[in-house]
Amino acid sequence: MDFELTEEQKEIKRTVREFAEREIRPHVMEWDEAQHFPREIFPQLAQLGLMGVNFPAEYGGAGLGHTELALIIEELARVDGSVAISLAAHNSLCAGHIEEAGTEEQKRKYLAPLARGEKLGCWSLTEPQAGSDASGTRTTARLEGDFWVLNGSKTFTSNGTYADICVAMAMTDKTAHKHGISAFIIERGTPGFRSGKKENKMGLRASDTAEIIFEDCRIPKENCLGKPGEGFIDSLKVLDKGRISIAALAVGMAQGAFEASLHYAQLRRQFGKPIAEFEAIQWKLADMGTEIEAARLLTLRAARHADQNRRVTRESAMAKLFAGETAVKVANEAVQIHGGYGFIKDYPVEKYYRDVKLCTIGEGTSEIQRLVIARELLRNANL
Ligand SMILES: Cc1cc2nc3c(=O)[nH]c(=O)nc-3n(C[C@H](O)[C@H](O)[C@H](O)COP(=O)(O)OP(=O)(O)OC[C@H]3O[C@@H](n4cnc5c(N)ncnc54)[C@H](O)[C@@H]3O)c2cc1C
C-alpha cells in the first residue's frame, strides 16, 4: 500500500501547520489556563475550509476526504489538541451524522451551514448512566402531533456550550432497546433546550465539554435524523469514522510531544554533554518516533478505507486503540526526557501529557476498542 501523500495533501498539511503555528501556538497555554474556548479562531478555520473538509461542495464542504481530514486534525493537534478535538466533534460527529443519515432537505438546511463554518455543531450520545453502554440511553422523545418532545440530559458533549446545532440520541421505543433509539437535530434557541454544566477538565481545557439538557423540548417532526429506531445503529457508523479523527488527534499530540523532546534532548546538557548522547535517551526517542509512525500509518489506512467507502469498523478501532495508547506512552516519555522541567508548565510536554489521556477514553475507551476489534476478528474467522 502506498502512503505517499499527494502534492495537494502535502500543501494542505503545510498550510494548516503554518496556520496553527501562527494563530494558535502563541495562545495555547493562556487558553488552557483560562479554560478559554477560542471561538475567535473558528471563522479562520472556516475560511480555510476546515469546518467541512470531507463533505461535498454542494453541501458547503471542501469536497476532500477522510485522509485530508486526518492530516488536518493531526496538524492542529500537533500544536493544540483542544482546537483539534473541537473541530473533530463538529466535523466527524455532528456534521458526519447528518451526512450519514440526513434527508436532502436536512443536508441543505443543517449540513451546509455547518460545513461552511457558519454554525458550530455538537453530538450528544453519552449520558450520566450510559457511557460505554450507550444503548442504556434514558433521554426520551415522544411524538405529539407534528412534534417530537425530548426530555432528559446528556453529559460530556464536546462544543456543548457553544454549538448552534446539536445532534442527540433519544429513546423513542423502550421495548425495542437499542433499536428504539432515534437521532434528532436540535437548533440552539429551541425552548426546552439548554446547555448545563461546563466540565472542569484535566486536559484539553480549551475545548468545551458540557451537559445538554432537554426539558419538554419540542422540535418539528421532520427533525428526526434517519429512520426512527435507527439512531443507535447510525451512531455506531458515525463513530466508526469519528474514531479516525481521534486517532489523528492522538498522532498529532504525540508528534508535538516528540518534537519538543527531540529539541530539548539536544539542548539539555548533563555530565558534560547533551542528554541526547545518552543511549537511554536515544532509545526513548527511537521508540517514540517508531510508534508514532506506526500509529500514523494505521490512521491513514483507516482514512483511506473510509475514502473508498469501505467498512472501517476494525480499521478505525485499531487505529484509535494504537494511536491513543501510543500518545499516552509518548507523552509520558516526553515528560521523562524533560526531567523536572517536564513537570513545569513553561514546557509544552506538561500539557501534552494531560491532553493525550482523552484519546484512550473519548469515542470509546481502549477497552471498548479491543472489544470491537475482537468481535470483528472473530466474526471474520467464522466466515
Ligand atoms: C473530553 C471528553 C469529550 C467527550 N465528547 C463527547 C461527545 O462529544 N459526545 C458524546 O456523546 N460523548 C462524549 N464523550 C464521552 C465519552 O465518549 C465517554 O466518556 C466514553 O465513551 C466512556 O464512557 P464513560 O465515561 O461513561 O465510562 P464508563 O463506560 O463508565 O467506563 C468506565 C470504565 O469501565 C470500562 N468498561 C466499560 N464497559 C466495559 C466492557 N464491556 N468491557 C471492559 N471494560 C469496560 C471502560 O473502558 C472504562 O475503563 C466525551 C468525553 C470526554 C472526557
GROMACS .gro file of C-alpha atoms and ligand atoms in nm:
model
  436
    1MET     CA    1   0.000   0.000   0.000
    2ASP     CA    2   0.137   0.340  -0.097
    3PHE     CA    3   0.111   0.605   0.174
    4GLU     CA    4   0.299   0.877  -0.012
    5LEU     CA    5   0.089   1.194   0.019
    6THR     CA    6  -0.016   1.372  -0.298
    7GLU     CA    7   0.116   1.721  -0.368
    8GLU     CA    8  -0.226   1.860  -0.274
    9GLN     CA    9  -0.224   1.673   0.058
   10LYS     CA   10   0.129   1.797   0.135
   11GLU     CA   11   0.014   2.151   0.061
   12ILE     CA   12  -0.288   2.112   0.292
   13LYS     CA   13  -0.058   1.988   0.569
   14ARG     CA   14   0.180   2.278   0.516
   15THR     CA   15  -0.099   2.537   0.516
   16VAL     CA   16  -0.257   2.404   0.835
   17ARG     CA   17   0.080   2.373   1.006
   18GLU     CA   18   0.166   2.734   0.927
   19PHE     CA   19  -0.177   2.849   1.040
   20ALA     CA   20  -0.152   2.657   1.368
   21GLU     CA   21   0.199   2.785   1.439
   22ARG     CA   22   0.099   3.143   1.364
   23GLU     CA   23  -0.254   3.173   1.504
   24ILE     CA   24  -0.278   2.905   1.773
   25ARG     CA   25   0.068   2.833   1.919
   26PRO     CA   26   0.112   3.178   2.083
   27HIS     CA   27  -0.214   3.137   2.280
   28VAL     CA   28  -0.206   2.770   2.375
   29MET     CA   29  -0.110   2.799   2.741
   30GLU     CA   30  -0.319   3.111   2.801
   31TRP     CA   31  -0.631   2.938   2.664
   32ASP     CA   32  -0.552   2.624   2.862
   33GLU     CA   33  -0.507   2.808   3.191
   34ALA     CA   34  -0.821   3.018   3.141
   35GLN     CA   35  -1.023   2.724   3.000
   36HIS     CA   36  -1.099   2.966   2.718
   37PHE     CA   37  -1.286   2.809   2.427
   38PRO     CA   38  -1.132   3.002   2.135
   39ARG     CA   39  -1.445   3.090   1.937
   40GLU     CA   40  -1.250   3.365   1.768
   41ILE     CA   41  -1.042   3.110   1.578
   42PHE     CA   42  -1.339   2.937   1.414
   43PRO     CA   43  -1.409   3.196   1.141
   44GLN     CA   44  -1.048   3.150   1.034
   45LEU     CA   45  -1.085   2.772   1.034
   46ALA     CA   46  -1.398   2.820   0.822
   47GLN     CA   47  -1.213   3.046   0.582
   48LEU     CA   48  -0.955   2.774   0.529
   49GLY     CA   49  -1.237   2.528   0.456
   50LEU     CA   50  -1.160   2.321   0.766
   51MET     CA   51  -1.513   2.312   0.908
   52GLY     CA   52  -1.644   2.087   0.632
   53VAL     CA   53  -1.334   1.916   0.497
   54ASN     CA   54  -1.488   1.589   0.387
   55PHE     CA   55  -1.832   1.700   0.270
   56PRO     CA   56  -1.929   1.758  -0.092
   57ALA     CA   57  -1.908   2.112  -0.227
   58GLU     CA   58  -2.285   2.108  -0.292
   59TYR     CA   59  -2.332   2.096   0.087
   60GLY     CA   60  -2.078   2.370   0.156
   61GLY     CA   61  -1.786   2.134   0.214
   62ALA     CA   62  -1.434   2.133   0.075
   63GLY     CA   63  -1.504   1.812  -0.117
   64LEU     CA   64  -1.199   1.637   0.025
   65GLY     CA   65  -1.176   1.304   0.206
   66HIS     CA   66  -1.116   1.144   0.544
   67THR     CA   67  -0.744   1.129   0.463
   68GLU     CA   68  -0.728   1.507   0.434
   69LEU     CA   69  -0.939   1.546   0.749
   70ALA     CA   70  -0.696   1.319   0.938
   71LEU     CA   71  -0.398   1.522   0.813
   72ILE     CA   72  -0.564   1.847   0.920
   73ILE     CA   73  -0.658   1.719   1.266
   74GLU     CA   74  -0.306   1.585   1.314
   75GLU     CA   75  -0.153   1.921   1.226
   76LEU     CA   76  -0.386   2.115   1.457
   77ALA     CA   77  -0.332   1.865   1.740
   78ARG     CA   78   0.045   1.889   1.700
   79VAL     CA   79   0.003   2.245   1.827
   80ASP     CA   80  -0.318   2.225   2.033
   81GLY     CA   81  -0.538   1.923   2.095
   82SER     CA   82  -0.824   2.144   2.215
   83VAL     CA   83  -0.881   2.313   1.881
   84ALA     CA   84  -0.835   1.978   1.707
   85ILE     CA   85  -1.095   1.792   1.917
   86SER     CA   86  -1.345   2.076   1.877
   87LEU     CA   87  -1.308   2.055   1.500
   88ALA     CA   88  -1.326   1.674   1.511
   89ALA     CA   89  -1.654   1.676   1.707
   90HIS     CA   90  -1.803   1.934   1.471
   91ASN     CA   91  -1.691   1.759   1.151
   92SER     CA   92  -1.687   1.388   1.220
   93LEU     CA   93  -1.970   1.360   1.471
   94CYS     CA   94  -2.234   1.630   1.425
   95ALA     CA   95  -2.197   1.705   1.054
   96GLY     CA   96  -2.089   1.345   0.989
   97HIS     CA   97  -2.414   1.209   1.132
   98ILE     CA   98  -2.624   1.446   0.920
   99GLU     CA   99  -2.432   1.340   0.611
  100GLU     CA  100  -2.468   0.973   0.705
  101ALA     CA  101  -2.839   0.970   0.775
  102GLY     CA  102  -2.989   1.304   0.674
  103THR     CA  103  -3.250   1.369   0.408
  104GLU     CA  104  -3.168   1.601   0.119
  105GLU     CA  105  -3.360   1.877   0.296
  106GLN     CA  106  -3.176   1.822   0.627
  107LYS     CA  107  -2.841   1.828   0.449
  108ARG     CA  108  -2.925   2.159   0.280
  109LYS     CA  109  -3.069   2.313   0.595
  110TYR     CA  110  -2.816   2.189   0.853
  111LEU     CA  111  -2.511   2.025   0.695
  112ALA     CA  112  -2.440   2.317   0.461
  113PRO     CA  113  -2.410   2.592   0.728
  114LEU     CA  114  -2.207   2.353   0.945
  115ALA     CA  115  -1.971   2.269   0.659
  116ARG     CA  116  -1.933   2.635   0.567
  117GLY     CA  117  -1.849   2.707   0.930
  118GLU     CA  118  -2.137   2.949   0.977
  119LYS     CA  119  -2.263   2.724   1.255
  120LEU     CA  120  -2.090   2.509   1.512
  121GLY     CA  121  -2.209   2.155   1.579
  122CYS     CA  122  -2.211   1.911   1.869
  123TRP     CA  123  -2.314   1.548   1.904
  124SER     CA  124  -2.474   1.408   2.219
  125LEU     CA  125  -2.482   1.036   2.276
  126THR     CA  126  -2.327   0.990   2.621
  127GLU     CA  127  -2.543   1.019   2.932
  128PRO     CA  128  -2.454   1.006   3.301
  129GLN     CA  129  -2.571   0.642   3.317
  130ALA     CA  130  -2.495   0.546   2.957
  131GLY     CA  131  -2.128   0.577   2.858
  132SER     CA  132  -1.960   0.272   2.705
  133ASP     CA  133  -2.303   0.111   2.702
  134ALA     CA  134  -2.475   0.386   2.506
  135SER     CA  135  -2.771   0.156   2.444
  136GLY     CA  136  -2.875   0.250   2.800
  137THR     CA  137  -2.992   0.591   2.677
  138ARG     CA  138  -3.256   0.737   2.910
  139THR     CA  139  -3.334   1.061   2.730
  140THR     CA  140  -3.674   1.015   2.573
  141ALA     CA  141  -3.851   1.154   2.269
  142ARG     CA  142  -4.225   1.110   2.223
  143LEU     CA  143  -4.428   1.206   1.921
  144GLU     CA  144  -4.705   1.460   1.986
  145GLY     CA  145  -4.882   1.554   1.666
  146ASP     CA  146  -4.626   1.716   1.440
  147PHE     CA  147  -4.362   1.749   1.712
  148TRP     CA  148  -4.114   1.532   1.898
  149VAL     CA  149  -4.090   1.621   2.267
  150LEU     CA  150  -3.748   1.549   2.420
  151ASN     CA  151  -3.673   1.508   2.791
  152GLY     CA  152  -3.350   1.410   2.964
  153SER     CA  153  -2.987   1.508   2.987
  154LYS     CA  154  -2.664   1.432   2.810
  155THR     CA  155  -2.315   1.458   2.951
  156PHE     CA  156  -1.964   1.521   2.813
  157THR     CA  157  -2.080   1.683   2.489
  158SER     CA  158  -1.788   1.845   2.307
  159ASN     CA  159  -1.879   2.200   2.196
  160GLY     CA  160  -2.194   2.162   2.408
  161THR     CA  161  -2.195   2.517   2.546
  162TYR     CA  162  -2.145   2.691   2.213
  163ALA     CA  163  -2.291   2.470   1.941
  164ASP     CA  164  -2.571   2.611   1.726
  165ILE     CA  165  -2.682   2.269   1.609
  166CYS     CA  166  -2.698   1.958   1.822
  167VAL     CA  167  -2.749   1.602   1.707
  168ALA     CA  168  -2.876   1.400   2.002
  169MET     CA  169  -2.990   1.045   2.056
  170ALA     CA  170  -3.309   0.968   2.249
  171MET     CA  171  -3.520   0.665   2.325
  172THR     CA  172  -3.841   0.655   2.119
  173ASP     CA  173  -3.940   0.295   2.194
  174LYS     CA  174  -3.815   0.147   2.522
  175THR     CA  175  -3.940  -0.201   2.437
  176ALA     CA  176  -3.708  -0.216   2.136
  177HIS     CA  177  -3.398  -0.135   2.348
  178LYS     CA  178  -3.113  -0.016   2.123
  179HIS     CA  179  -3.339  -0.049   1.820
  180GLY     CA  180  -3.568   0.202   1.989
  181ILE     CA  181  -3.310   0.482   1.993
  182SER     CA  182  -3.353   0.763   1.738
  183ALA     CA  183  -3.142   1.063   1.641
  184PHE     CA  184  -3.266   1.422   1.634
  185ILE     CA  185  -3.142   1.759   1.514
  186ILE     CA  186  -3.199   2.041   1.765
  187GLU     CA  187  -3.128   2.406   1.697
  188ARG     CA  188  -2.996   2.638   1.969
  189GLY     CA  189  -3.278   2.868   2.075
  190THR     CA  190  -3.541   2.596   2.074
  191PRO     CA  191  -3.738   2.631   2.400
  192GLY     CA  192  -3.653   2.347   2.640
  193PHE     CA  193  -3.301   2.302   2.500
  194ARG     CA  194  -3.010   2.435   2.702
  195SER     CA  195  -2.650   2.368   2.794
  196GLY     CA  196  -2.577   2.271   3.153
  197LYS     CA  197  -2.254   2.237   3.348
  198LYS     CA  198  -1.930   2.303   3.163
  199GLU     CA  199  -1.677   2.044   3.281
  200ASN     CA  200  -1.353   2.149   3.450
  201LYS     CA  201  -1.112   1.908   3.286
  202MET     CA  202  -0.763   1.768   3.343
  203GLY     CA  203  -0.665   1.823   2.982
  204LEU     CA  204  -0.790   1.970   2.656
  205ARG     CA  205  -0.904   2.254   2.876
  206ALA     CA  206  -0.961   2.499   2.594
  207SER     CA  207  -1.211   2.258   2.441
  208ASP     CA  208  -1.566   2.277   2.567
  209THR     CA  209  -1.725   1.971   2.726
  210ALA     CA  210  -2.072   2.027   2.868
  211GLU     CA  211  -2.406   1.889   2.969
  212ILE     CA  212  -2.701   1.921   2.733
  213ILE     CA  213  -3.046   1.938   2.890
  214PHE     CA  214  -3.386   1.876   2.732
  215GLU     CA  215  -3.698   1.986   2.922
  216ASP     CA  216  -4.013   1.932   2.719
  217CYS     CA  217  -3.812   2.041   2.418
  218ARG     CA  218  -4.044   2.041   2.115
  219ILE     CA  219  -3.884   2.001   1.776
  220PRO     CA  220  -4.055   1.959   1.439
  221LYS     CA  221  -4.134   1.602   1.338
  222GLU     CA  222  -3.907   1.635   1.035
  223ASN     CA  223  -3.604   1.687   1.263
  224CYS     CA  224  -3.579   1.316   1.330
  225LEU     CA  225  -3.245   1.222   1.171
  226GLY     CA  226  -3.254   0.888   0.991
  227LYS     CA  227  -3.532   0.639   1.043
  228PRO     CA  228  -3.691   0.626   1.390
  229GLY     CA  229  -3.525   0.342   1.581
  230GLU     CA  230  -3.206   0.353   1.377
  231GLY     CA  231  -3.029   0.630   1.570
  232PHE     CA  232  -2.810   0.392   1.766
  233ILE     CA  233  -2.705   0.190   1.462
  234ASP     CA  234  -2.631   0.511   1.270
  235SER     CA  235  -2.431   0.636   1.571
  236LEU     CA  236  -2.207   0.331   1.550
  237LYS     CA  237  -2.143   0.410   1.183
  238VAL     CA  238  -2.067   0.772   1.275
  239LEU     CA  239  -1.827   0.656   1.549
  240ASP     CA  240  -1.651   0.421   1.305
  241LYS     CA  241  -1.540   0.725   1.108
  242GLY     CA  242  -1.513   0.955   1.409
  243ARG     CA  243  -1.250   0.727   1.561
  244ILE     CA  244  -1.020   0.802   1.269
  245SER     CA  245  -1.028   1.167   1.381
  246ILE     CA  246  -0.945   1.069   1.740
  247ALA     CA  247  -0.657   0.854   1.613
  248ALA     CA  248  -0.532   1.158   1.416
  249LEU     CA  249  -0.573   1.372   1.728
  250ALA     CA  250  -0.353   1.125   1.917
  251VAL     CA  251  -0.090   1.113   1.642
  252GLY     CA  252  -0.074   1.493   1.629
  253MET     CA  253  -0.033   1.539   2.003
  254ALA     CA  254   0.225   1.258   2.017
  255GLN     CA  255   0.415   1.425   1.732
  256GLY     CA  256   0.413   1.757   1.919
  257ALA     CA  257   0.546   1.596   2.237
  258PHE     CA  258   0.807   1.405   2.036
  259GLU     CA  259   0.937   1.712   1.854
  260ALA     CA  260   0.963   1.903   2.182
  261SER     CA  261   1.165   1.612   2.326
  262LEU     CA  262   1.399   1.587   2.027
  263HIS     CA  263   1.471   1.956   2.062
  264TYR     CA  264   1.515   1.951   2.439
  265ALA     CA  265   1.739   1.641   2.437
  266GLN     CA  266   1.987   1.821   2.212
  267LEU     CA  267   1.990   2.137   2.424
  268ARG     CA  268   1.994   1.998   2.775
  269ARG     CA  269   2.343   1.914   2.898
  270GLN     CA  270   2.430   1.689   3.190
  271PHE     CA  271   2.760   1.517   3.273
  272GLY     CA  272   2.926   1.747   3.021
  273LYS     CA  273   2.723   1.654   2.715
  274PRO     CA  274   2.375   1.683   2.563
  275ILE     CA  275   2.141   1.424   2.712
  276ALA     CA  276   2.065   1.318   2.350
  277GLU     CA  277   2.407   1.150   2.357
  278PHE     CA  278   2.299   0.908   2.631
  279GLU     CA  279   2.182   0.579   2.487
  280ALA     CA  280   1.891   0.563   2.734
  281ILE     CA  281   1.751   0.885   2.585
  282GLN     CA  282   1.823   0.776   2.228
  283TRP     CA  283   1.627   0.455   2.280
  284LYS     CA  284   1.333   0.650   2.411
  285LEU     CA  285   1.342   0.879   2.106
  286ALA     CA  286   1.376   0.582   1.872
  287ASP     CA  287   1.075   0.406   2.025
  288MET     CA  288   0.869   0.725   2.026
  289GLY     CA  289   0.945   0.800   1.660
  290THR     CA  290   0.877   0.443   1.551
  291GLU     CA  291   0.549   0.407   1.738
  292ILE     CA  292   0.418   0.743   1.617
  293GLU     CA  293   0.493   0.639   1.259
  294ALA     CA  294   0.309   0.309   1.310
  295ALA     CA  295   0.010   0.493   1.460
  296ARG     CA  296   0.008   0.738   1.169
  297LEU     CA  297   0.008   0.454   0.915
  298LEU     CA  298  -0.282   0.277   1.088
  299THR     CA  299  -0.470   0.608   1.092
  300LEU     CA  300  -0.406   0.677   0.724
  301ARG     CA  301  -0.506   0.320   0.638
  302ALA     CA  302  -0.839   0.363   0.816
  303ALA     CA  303  -0.891   0.701   0.646
  304ARG     CA  304  -0.809   0.551   0.307
  305HIS     CA  305  -1.067   0.273   0.367
  306ALA     CA  306  -1.326   0.536   0.458
  307ASP     CA  307  -1.245   0.731   0.141
  308GLN     CA  308  -1.305   0.413  -0.057
  309ASN     CA  309  -1.644   0.378   0.114
  310ARG     CA  310  -1.533   0.053   0.272
  311ARG     CA  311  -1.643  -0.063   0.615
  312VAL     CA  312  -1.393   0.073   0.868
  313THR     CA  313  -1.511  -0.072   1.198
  314ARG     CA  314  -1.198  -0.280   1.252
  315GLU     CA  315  -0.951  -0.038   1.092
  316SER     CA  316  -1.068   0.268   1.283
  317ALA     CA  317  -1.085   0.082   1.616
  318MET     CA  318  -0.729  -0.049   1.563
  319ALA     CA  319  -0.605   0.297   1.466
  320LYS     CA  320  -0.774   0.464   1.762
  321LEU     CA  321  -0.660   0.200   2.011
  322PHE     CA  322  -0.299   0.201   1.897
  323ALA     CA  323  -0.268   0.574   1.840
  324GLY     CA  324  -0.437   0.660   2.173
  325GLU     CA  325  -0.220   0.422   2.375
  326THR     CA  326   0.091   0.534   2.184
  327ALA     CA  327   0.019   0.901   2.251
  328VAL     CA  328  -0.009   0.837   2.625
  329LYS     CA  329   0.320   0.644   2.620
  330VAL     CA  330   0.496   0.907   2.409
  331ALA     CA  331   0.378   1.198   2.625
  332ASN     CA  332   0.493   1.009   2.935
  333GLU     CA  333   0.841   0.958   2.788
  334ALA     CA  334   0.844   1.321   2.673
  335VAL     CA  335   0.799   1.438   3.031
  336GLN     CA  336   1.069   1.192   3.143
  337ILE     CA  337   1.317   1.327   2.888
  338HIS     CA  338   1.250   1.678   3.018
  339GLY     CA  339   1.317   1.568   3.378
  340GLY     CA  340   1.189   1.821   3.633
  341TYR     CA  341   1.120   2.073   3.358
  342GLY     CA  342   0.869   1.832   3.207
  343PHE     CA  343   0.664   1.882   3.522
  344ILE     CA  344   0.662   2.257   3.480
  345LYS     CA  345   0.410   2.449   3.273
  346ASP     CA  346   0.682   2.652   3.099
  347TYR     CA  347   0.747   2.346   2.880
  348PRO     CA  348   0.486   2.216   2.636
  349VAL     CA  349   0.514   1.849   2.727
  350GLU     CA  350   0.332   1.907   3.057
  351LYS     CA  351   0.019   1.995   2.858
  352TYR     CA  352   0.055   1.714   2.604
  353TYR     CA  353   0.080   1.473   2.899
  354ARG     CA  354  -0.256   1.595   3.033
  355ASP     CA  355  -0.425   1.627   2.694
  356VAL     CA  356  -0.343   1.288   2.539
  357LYS     CA  357  -0.526   1.087   2.803
  358LEU     CA  358  -0.858   1.171   2.639
  359CYS     CA  359  -0.753   0.963   2.338
  360THR     CA  360  -0.787   0.640   2.536
  361ILE     CA  361  -1.132   0.744   2.661
  362GLY     CA  362  -1.339   0.954   2.417
  363GLU     CA  363  -1.539   0.790   2.136
  364GLY     CA  364  -1.500   0.455   2.308
  365THR     CA  365  -1.236   0.364   2.564
  366SER     CA  366  -0.938   0.144   2.477
  367GLU     CA  367  -1.122  -0.146   2.640
  368ILE     CA  368  -1.419  -0.090   2.411
  369GLN     CA  369  -1.190  -0.066   2.106
  370ARG     CA  370  -1.042  -0.406   2.199
  371LEU     CA  371  -1.393  -0.543   2.232
  372VAL     CA  372  -1.484  -0.409   1.885
  373ILE     CA  373  -1.163  -0.540   1.730
  374ALA     CA  374  -1.201  -0.885   1.886
  375ARG     CA  375  -1.562  -0.902   1.768
  376GLU     CA  376  -1.454  -0.812   1.415
  377LEU     CA  377  -1.167  -1.063   1.414
  378LEU     CA  378  -1.388  -1.343   1.543
  379ARG     CA  379  -1.670  -1.255   1.304
  380ASN     CA  380  -1.435  -1.284   1.009
  381ALA     CA  381  -1.273  -1.601   1.147
  382ASN     CA  382  -1.614  -1.768   1.143
  383LEU     CA  383  -1.671  -1.697   0.774
  384LIG     C1  384  -1.330   1.541   2.691
  384LIG     C2  385  -1.442   1.448   2.653
  384LIG     C3  386  -1.515   1.475   2.539
  384LIG     C4  387  -1.624   1.392   2.503
  384LIG     N1  388  -1.701   1.426   2.396
  384LIG     C5  389  -1.817   1.356   2.374
  384LIG     C6  390  -1.909   1.399   2.274
  384LIG     O1  391  -1.887   1.498   2.202
  384LIG     N2  392  -2.026   1.330   2.261
  384LIG     C7  393  -2.055   1.222   2.335
  384LIG     O2  394  -2.162   1.165   2.317
  384LIG     N3  395  -1.968   1.176   2.430
  384LIG     C8  396  -1.851   1.241   2.451
  384LIG     N4  397  -1.763   1.200   2.549
  384LIG     C9  398  -1.796   1.081   2.629
  384LIG    C10  399  -1.706   0.961   2.604
  384LIG     O3  400  -1.733   0.906   2.477
  384LIG    C11  401  -1.727   0.863   2.720
  384LIG     O4  402  -1.666   0.922   2.834
  384LIG    C12  403  -1.670   0.726   2.694
  384LIG     O5  404  -1.744   0.660   2.593
  384LIG    C13  405  -1.668   0.637   2.820
  384LIG     O6  406  -1.791   0.641   2.888
  384LIG     P1  407  -1.793   0.668   3.047
  384LIG     O7  408  -1.713   0.790   3.069
  384LIG     O8  409  -1.932   0.666   3.093
  384LIG     O9  410  -1.712   0.547   3.109
  384LIG     P2  411  -1.773   0.403   3.150
  384LIG    O10  412  -1.849   0.346   3.037
  384LIG    O11  413  -1.840   0.414   3.281
  384LIG    O12  414  -1.639   0.318   3.169
  384LIG    C14  415  -1.564   0.314   3.290
  384LIG    C15  416  -1.455   0.208   3.271
  384LIG    O13  417  -1.514   0.078   3.251
  384LIG    C16  418  -1.465   0.020   3.132
  384LIG     N5  419  -1.570  -0.061   3.068
  384LIG    C17  420  -1.699  -0.029   3.044
  384LIG     N6  421  -1.761  -0.128   2.980
  384LIG    C18  422  -1.670  -0.225   2.961
  384LIG    C19  423  -1.672  -0.354   2.898
  384LIG     N7  424  -1.782  -0.403   2.840
  384LIG     N8  425  -1.558  -0.427   2.898
  384LIG    C20  426  -1.445  -0.379   2.954
  384LIG     N9  427  -1.436  -0.258   3.014
  384LIG    C21  428  -1.547  -0.183   3.016
  384LIG    C22  429  -1.426   0.139   3.046
  384LIG    O14  430  -1.335   0.101   2.944
  384LIG    C23  431  -1.366   0.232   3.149
  384LIG    O15  432  -1.234   0.194   3.175
  384LIG    C24  433  -1.654   1.279   2.583
  384LIG    C25  434  -1.574   1.250   2.696
  384LIG    C26  435  -1.471   1.334   2.732
  384LIG    C27  436  -1.393   1.302   2.856
   0.00000   0.00000   0.00000
